Amino acid sequence: MLLQLIVFTLVDFGASWSTTNECYGSSYTLTPSQTTSPIYFMPKSIDKRILVVENGQSKHERFEATLSGIKIKDLTEQDNGAILYFDNENTVYLTVSDCASADTKYYGEVFSWIIPYDAQYLEFSQVLPEGPLKPVTYWNRSLASVKRGQVNHDYFEIHNLKQKDSGYYRFRRYGNRLIKWKRIRVEANHKHFELNEGDDLDMDFPNGFKFAYITFVAEGSTYEEEIDRSVLSRRMEVARSYFIFRGLRHGDAGIYKFRDIEGNVAVTMQLEVIIAEIPTWVYIVIFAVIILGLLICCCCIKKCCCKKVQVQETNLVLPRHLLCITMIQINLLHLRSLFSLKSQESLLQIQQFLMHLAAAQTYHHITSKPQLQKLWDPPRSRTNSSSEPRFELKESIFPSAPPLSSDTSTQDVYTSDKLNFL
């Protein structure tokens, strides 16, 4: 440390220096202006410079001389804070950090990694939000047992990965020297379903999953709750390798997380439930039925109204009592052509009385029912002989009447007491 302070002090007095930021596992290439000048490397852990390049030739296994410069391979955490000296008075300060991207794995998958020939053990550091935990040794060449995973020939394998397996894996040789490292991130399997109301959902679980419970976040909400066991037994079926959700409803939409007994999330399921929409042809059929119903109703109403008007016209054209009086008048007119003059005068008196009676009845109906005025006209005065109706009497009308002639000596007079108004 004292030597490093002295070096930085000398740099401050005129020597050029620079800082480079690199990631674990990457390489750094130094390009000196003088290829024949020696290059020294001083790790942070020791206060001694190490000759790594001389006259353009590499003196250390980690340093490689190329046409473009001097390349440092596989930067590790031990390289963080190291200093390179070149061109006699120039220096480079190395900053090595964990900035490489992690390999993404999913719950239930297999992690396989070849074991270097000089590796002595494999350590693992779990990554938490507050930082990596203390390393734990998973495999040691000198020990037959393996704490996590298994050795298959020259490969180290971990089956049925879980979130707790996310972190750093490092192979080291003797002296705790890092050989290679890798960071993996285990995520839950993501599944998305878009189903209609009333449908059933079928889903398979990943390998090695031991179901414990389900948490649910409703659509549009941020509150996560555990699904009650009664709902599981009533509408859901959870087996070792599959999951069934029957009779989906619109309120079932949201995010479901299936967890194991250790709290690891095996599957994150996003469910969208589509509200059942009525097809367009249904609207067309409904509209056609409505139009047809209206047409049928209009036809029925029109037919009923026509029948009613016909009945009213039939009943209102001529009342019954007026019809009887009219028929009597018609018969009297026929009789006048058959009887003698005196008899005709008697019949004329009867007809005149009936005319007055008909006129009175007509006036009564006109005042009570104005619509009859157009349908019935009272008889005109008998003084107008031109307008008097005339009828031709045939023998078939009165078959029982005896024949009459002008030579008859007797005169028949109608002497009924009921019709004698004189």
XYZ file of C-alpha atoms in Angstrom:
422
model
C 0.000 0.000 0.000
C 2.887 2.340 0.783
C 4.367 1.654 -2.656
C 1.063 2.511 -4.315
C 0.949 5.826 -2.478
C 4.459 6.593 -3.616
C 3.547 5.708 -7.213
C 0.483 7.968 -7.211
C 2.579 10.731 -5.710
C 5.104 10.407 -8.514
C 2.319 10.392 -11.071
C 1.048 13.656 -9.668
C 4.456 15.244 -10.303
C 4.315 14.881 -14.084
C 3.942 11.238 -15.073
C 0.813 10.483 -17.136
C -1.753 8.124 -15.713
C -5.241 6.895 -16.658
C -8.078 4.818 -15.262
C -10.020 2.117 -17.100
C -13.260 0.417 -16.053
C -13.701 -3.218 -17.054
C -16.064 -6.075 -16.219
C -15.406 -9.415 -14.635
C -14.438 -12.008 -17.232
C -13.535 -9.491 -19.923
C -10.124 -8.623 -21.386
C -8.115 -5.394 -21.434
C -5.620 -4.403 -24.122
C -2.788 -1.966 -23.341
C -1.061 -0.174 -26.218
C 2.323 1.234 -25.128
C 4.189 3.672 -27.323
C 7.451 1.776 -26.834
C 7.145 -1.920 -27.577
C 10.536 -2.732 -26.147
C 9.995 -1.104 -22.790
C 9.173 -3.424 -19.870
C 5.630 -3.612 -18.456
C 4.990 -4.237 -14.784
C 1.835 -5.355 -13.064
C 1.124 -4.759 -9.374
C -2.057 -6.306 -7.890
C -3.887 -4.554 -5.123
C -3.276 -7.382 -2.681
C 0.543 -7.144 -2.739
C 3.088 -4.322 -2.654
C 5.336 -5.737 -5.308
C 5.602 -5.139 -9.026
C 5.659 -8.170 -11.320
C 7.410 -8.118 -14.676
C 4.890 -9.355 -17.242
C 6.321 -8.137 -20.600
C 9.929 -7.567 -21.677
C 11.168 -6.671 -25.152
C 7.701 -7.380 -26.543
C 7.599 -10.918 -25.120
C 5.121 -12.157 -22.521
C 6.575 -13.255 -19.185
C 3.214 -14.200 -17.572
C 0.495 -16.651 -18.617
C -2.287 -14.060 -18.245
C -0.598 -11.518 -20.510
C -0.502 -11.984 -24.246
C 1.638 -9.912 -26.626
C -0.157 -9.093 -29.869
C 0.375 -6.686 -32.760
C -2.189 -4.315 -31.279
C -0.637 -4.299 -27.812
C -0.562 -6.238 -24.560
C -3.761 -8.123 -23.721
C -4.820 -9.102 -20.194
C -7.243 -12.046 -20.298
C -10.065 -12.986 -17.927
C -10.140 -10.082 -15.526
C -11.158 -11.140 -12.030
C -11.958 -9.511 -8.724
C -8.259 -9.788 -7.818
C -7.490 -7.461 -10.722
C -9.618 -4.691 -9.268
C -7.306 -1.849 -8.131
C -4.236 -3.246 -9.911
C -1.710 -0.924 -11.586
C 0.117 -1.333 -14.902
C 3.457 0.422 -15.427
C 4.728 0.998 -18.939
C 6.877 3.434 -20.893
C 8.925 3.973 -17.748
C 6.686 6.655 -16.285
C 3.117 5.949 -17.516
C 0.558 4.038 -15.418
C -2.963 2.608 -15.805
C -5.252 2.043 -12.839
C -7.666 -0.901 -13.365
C -11.223 -0.833 -11.999
C -12.899 -4.235 -12.435
C -16.518 -4.662 -11.389
C -19.497 -6.926 -11.876
C -21.055 -5.335 -14.936
C -21.387 -8.323 -17.236
C -24.865 -9.489 -18.149
C -26.204 -12.561 -16.384
C -27.331 -15.731 -18.116
C -31.095 -16.097 -17.775
C -32.516 -19.451 -16.754
C -36.069 -20.446 -15.888
C -37.599 -22.384 -13.028
C -37.242 -26.121 -13.588
C -34.433 -25.902 -16.173
C -30.927 -27.390 -15.957
C -27.686 -25.459 -15.383
C -24.634 -27.224 -16.815
C -21.034 -25.949 -16.726
C -17.799 -27.641 -17.750
C -15.236 -28.079 -14.953
C -11.749 -26.671 -15.720
C -8.941 -29.210 -15.432
C -7.118 -27.139 -12.778
C -10.219 -26.197 -10.763
C -10.094 -27.157 -7.131
C -13.565 -26.130 -5.990
C -16.753 -24.332 -7.055
C -18.244 -21.634 -4.880
C -21.626 -19.970 -5.071
C -22.756 -16.543 -3.801
C -26.484 -15.959 -3.771
C -27.564 -12.495 -4.892
C -30.049 -10.602 -2.759
C -31.336 -7.025 -3.165
C -28.907 -5.849 -0.492
C -25.966 -7.624 -2.143
C -24.290 -11.037 -2.536
C -24.178 -13.354 0.442
C -21.088 -15.063 1.759
C -19.814 -17.680 -0.719
C -20.788 -21.312 -0.145
C -18.761 -24.203 -1.565
C -20.904 -26.473 -3.744
C -18.191 -28.756 -5.095
C -14.676 -29.673 -3.999
C -12.395 -31.923 -5.989
C -10.957 -33.503 -2.885
C -14.417 -34.396 -1.532
C -16.785 -36.917 -3.016
C -19.946 -35.274 -1.733
C -21.677 -32.360 -3.476
C -23.751 -29.930 -1.472
C -25.860 -28.775 -4.417
C -26.076 -30.265 -7.901
C -24.136 -33.185 -9.295
C -21.033 -33.978 -11.328
C -21.662 -35.686 -14.656
C -18.295 -36.601 -16.218
C -16.597 -33.224 -16.763
C -19.721 -31.145 -16.146
C -21.234 -29.717 -13.036
C -25.052 -29.750 -13.279
C -27.941 -28.385 -11.244
C -31.376 -29.736 -12.155
C -34.723 -28.091 -11.417
C -33.394 -24.573 -10.951
C -35.167 -22.204 -8.576
C -34.902 -18.506 -7.767
C -32.656 -19.284 -4.830
C -30.070 -20.589 -7.343
C -29.595 -17.082 -8.794
C -26.117 -15.716 -8.110
C -22.402 -16.047 -8.899
C -20.674 -19.356 -9.649
C -16.862 -19.323 -9.494
C -14.302 -22.022 -10.174
C -11.069 -21.507 -8.244
C -7.733 -23.228 -8.118
C -5.334 -23.514 -5.213
C -4.524 -20.247 -3.524
C -8.075 -19.014 -4.103
C -7.149 -17.962 -7.630
C -10.226 -17.388 -9.790
C -10.293 -19.470 -12.937
C -13.665 -18.523 -14.388
C -16.976 -17.323 -13.165
C -20.552 -16.978 -14.319
C -23.626 -15.231 -13.056
C -27.074 -16.709 -13.668
C -30.512 -15.319 -12.970
C -33.402 -17.743 -12.487
C -36.818 -16.383 -13.375
C -40.312 -17.775 -13.193
C -41.897 -19.192 -16.307
C -44.086 -16.534 -17.876
C -47.347 -17.607 -19.470
C -50.077 -15.494 -21.002
C -53.634 -16.649 -21.645
C -56.399 -14.767 -23.442
C -59.686 -16.650 -23.114
C -63.406 -15.950 -23.329
C -65.862 -15.972 -20.465
C -66.993 -19.478 -19.612
C -63.874 -21.181 -21.028
C -61.627 -23.541 -19.063
C -57.888 -22.949 -18.580
C -55.380 -25.816 -18.717
C -51.702 -25.294 -17.833
C -48.718 -27.583 -17.187
C -46.258 -27.012 -14.342
C -42.452 -27.082 -14.833
C -40.369 -30.052 -13.738
C -39.734 -30.513 -10.047
C -42.439 -28.098 -8.942
C -44.113 -28.833 -5.610
C -47.188 -26.657 -5.310
C -47.815 -24.799 -2.057
C -50.114 -21.825 -2.730
C -51.193 -19.203 -5.294
C -51.005 -15.436 -4.990
C -53.222 -13.195 -7.121
C -53.110 -9.562 -8.244
C -56.379 -8.441 -9.818
C -56.353 -6.542 -13.089
C -55.856 -2.836 -12.436
C -54.726 -3.438 -8.836
C -51.349 -3.659 -7.081
C -52.479 -5.586 -3.998
C -51.268 -9.192 -3.911
C -53.355 -11.680 -1.966
C -53.325 -15.410 -1.420
C -56.190 -17.326 -3.000
C -58.444 -18.984 -0.473
C -58.527 -22.755 -0.285
C -62.314 -22.811 -0.790
C -61.889 -21.191 -4.210
C -59.197 -23.724 -5.087
C -61.439 -26.647 -4.237
C -64.528 -25.164 -5.927
C -63.288 -23.829 -9.268
C -59.618 -24.843 -9.512
C -57.860 -28.168 -9.726
C -54.165 -28.298 -8.811
C -52.220 -31.479 -9.431
C -48.514 -32.285 -9.390
C -47.974 -31.521 -13.066
C -50.957 -29.450 -14.210
C -53.482 -26.778 -13.254
C -57.130 -26.382 -14.370
C -59.308 -23.292 -13.908
C -62.978 -23.906 -14.784
C -65.667 -21.456 -15.833
C -63.624 -18.291 -16.246
C -65.253 -14.985 -15.345
C -64.347 -11.398 -16.146
C -63.301 -10.832 -12.512
C -60.701 -13.633 -12.783
C -58.440 -11.482 -14.972
C -55.093 -10.626 -13.401
C -51.667 -12.067 -12.536
C -51.314 -15.429 -10.773
C -48.083 -16.590 -9.114
C -47.659 -20.284 -8.334
C -45.208 -20.799 -5.469
C -43.507 -23.845 -4.008
C -43.024 -24.708 -0.350
C -39.877 -22.507 -0.210
C -41.660 -19.455 -1.618
C -40.014 -19.633 -5.045
C -42.240 -18.579 -7.947
C -42.473 -21.358 -10.511
C -45.013 -19.798 -12.894
C -46.261 -16.262 -13.375
C -49.498 -16.432 -15.321
C -51.191 -13.407 -16.848
C -54.851 -14.073 -17.553
C -57.094 -11.936 -19.733
C -60.789 -12.796 -19.845
C -62.672 -11.443 -22.855
C -66.307 -10.517 -22.341
C -68.506 -12.554 -24.667
C -69.649 -10.370 -27.543
C -72.836 -10.973 -29.531
C -72.025 -11.681 -33.203
C -73.172 -9.228 -35.852
C -75.544 -11.723 -37.439
C -77.469 -11.939 -34.150
C -78.178 -8.207 -34.295
C -79.307 -8.583 -37.915
C -81.693 -11.404 -37.006
C -83.099 -9.456 -34.058
C -83.649 -6.387 -36.255
C -85.350 -8.487 -38.948
C -87.632 -10.141 -36.378
C -88.607 -6.737 -34.978
C -89.420 -5.391 -38.462
C -91.403 -8.531 -39.319
C -93.301 -8.305 -36.046
C -94.178 -4.680 -36.685
C -95.423 -5.520 -40.180
C -97.574 -8.362 -38.864
C -98.988 -6.135 -36.135
C -99.777 -3.393 -38.641
C -101.528 -5.861 -40.950
C -103.555 -7.322 -38.090
C -104.543 -3.887 -36.805
C -105.511 -2.725 -40.293
C -107.606 -5.822 -40.925
C -109.319 -5.495 -37.569
C -110.025 -1.809 -38.175
C -111.432 -2.531 -41.637
C -113.803 -5.149 -40.238
C -114.892 -2.803 -37.501
C -115.556 0.034 -39.964
C -117.571 -2.304 -42.191
C -119.672 -3.427 -39.251
C -120.226 0.165 -38.177
C -121.188 1.190 -41.694
C -123.600 -1.732 -41.935
C -125.164 -0.848 -38.615
C -125.268 2.883 -39.262
C -126.600 2.962 -42.831
C -130.214 2.365 -41.781
C -131.571 1.603 -38.312
C -133.937 -1.318 -37.915
C -137.084 0.689 -37.168
C -136.474 2.945 -40.165
C -135.928 -0.080 -42.326
C -139.307 -1.506 -41.247
C -141.100 1.767 -41.980
C -139.472 1.976 -45.376
C -140.540 -1.551 -46.230
C -144.120 -0.723 -45.221
C -144.029 2.351 -47.453
C -142.790 0.290 -50.357
C -145.595 -2.237 -49.864
C -148.177 0.546 -49.665
C -146.948 1.980 -52.932
C -147.458 -1.408 -54.514
C -150.959 -1.661 -53.051
C -151.986 1.775 -54.384
C -151.587 0.505 -57.888
C -153.991 -2.329 -57.152
C -156.829 -0.699 -55.120
C -159.589 1.704 -56.127
C -159.450 5.457 -55.711
C -160.960 5.514 -52.219
C -158.761 2.691 -51.148
C -155.784 4.555 -52.577
C -156.741 7.628 -50.561
C -156.759 5.540 -47.381
C -153.421 4.066 -48.287
C -152.114 7.541 -49.039
C -153.110 8.665 -45.561
C -151.279 5.710 -44.055
C -148.207 6.449 -46.161
C -148.271 10.104 -45.100
C -148.387 9.086 -41.455
C -145.447 6.760 -41.956
C -143.515 9.562 -43.634
C -144.032 11.827 -40.635
C -143.064 8.996 -38.306
C -139.916 8.265 -40.313
C -139.006 11.950 -40.370
C -139.362 12.187 -36.587
C -137.217 9.086 -36.040
C -134.633 10.355 -38.490
C -134.417 13.696 -36.713
C -133.948 11.920 -33.401
C -131.033 9.850 -34.775
C -129.440 12.800 -36.518
C -129.338 14.794 -33.280
C -127.863 11.861 -31.356
C -125.597 10.544 -34.174
C -124.578 13.249 -36.629
C -122.814 10.760 -38.846
C -126.172 9.341 -40.011
C -127.178 12.574 -41.699
C -125.304 11.677 -44.832
C -126.682 8.174 -44.921
C -130.450 8.889 -44.558
C -132.683 11.451 -46.234
C -136.299 11.779 -45.045
C -139.079 11.214 -47.614
C -140.088 14.198 -49.638
C -143.592 15.697 -49.743
C -146.206 13.836 -51.650
C -147.151 17.012 -53.526
C -144.187 16.435 -55.770
C -145.501 13.612 -57.884
C -142.444 13.527 -60.098
C -140.172 12.460 -57.277
C -142.553 9.836 -55.948
C -141.108 6.347 -56.354
C -142.934 4.064 -58.714
C -142.825 0.310 -58.667
C -144.013 -2.279 -61.130
C -145.987 -5.014 -59.437
C -145.733 -8.533 -60.677
C -148.082 -11.378 -59.931
C -145.404 -13.362 -58.227
C -145.195 -10.767 -55.449
C -148.699 -11.360 -54.113
C -149.767 -14.815 -55.252
C -152.738 -15.021 -52.860
C -154.394 -11.761 -53.974
C -157.420 -12.256 -56.249
C -157.355 -10.653 -59.647
C -158.812 -7.181 -59.866
C -160.409 -5.453 -62.824
C -161.994 -2.134 -63.624
C -165.403 -3.812 -64.080
C -165.740 -4.743 -60.481
C -168.907 -3.232 -59.013
C -167.911 -3.408 -55.418
C -165.364 -1.131 -53.817
C -163.005 -2.480 -51.245
C -162.196 -0.165 -48.439
C -159.494 -0.841 -45.865
C -161.266 -0.346 -42.546
C -158.677 -1.429 -40.024
C -159.154 0.202 -36.619
C -155.402 0.209 -36.003
C -154.630 2.392 -38.990
C -157.739 4.605 -38.951
C -156.354 8.006 -38.049
C -159.171 10.126 -39.439
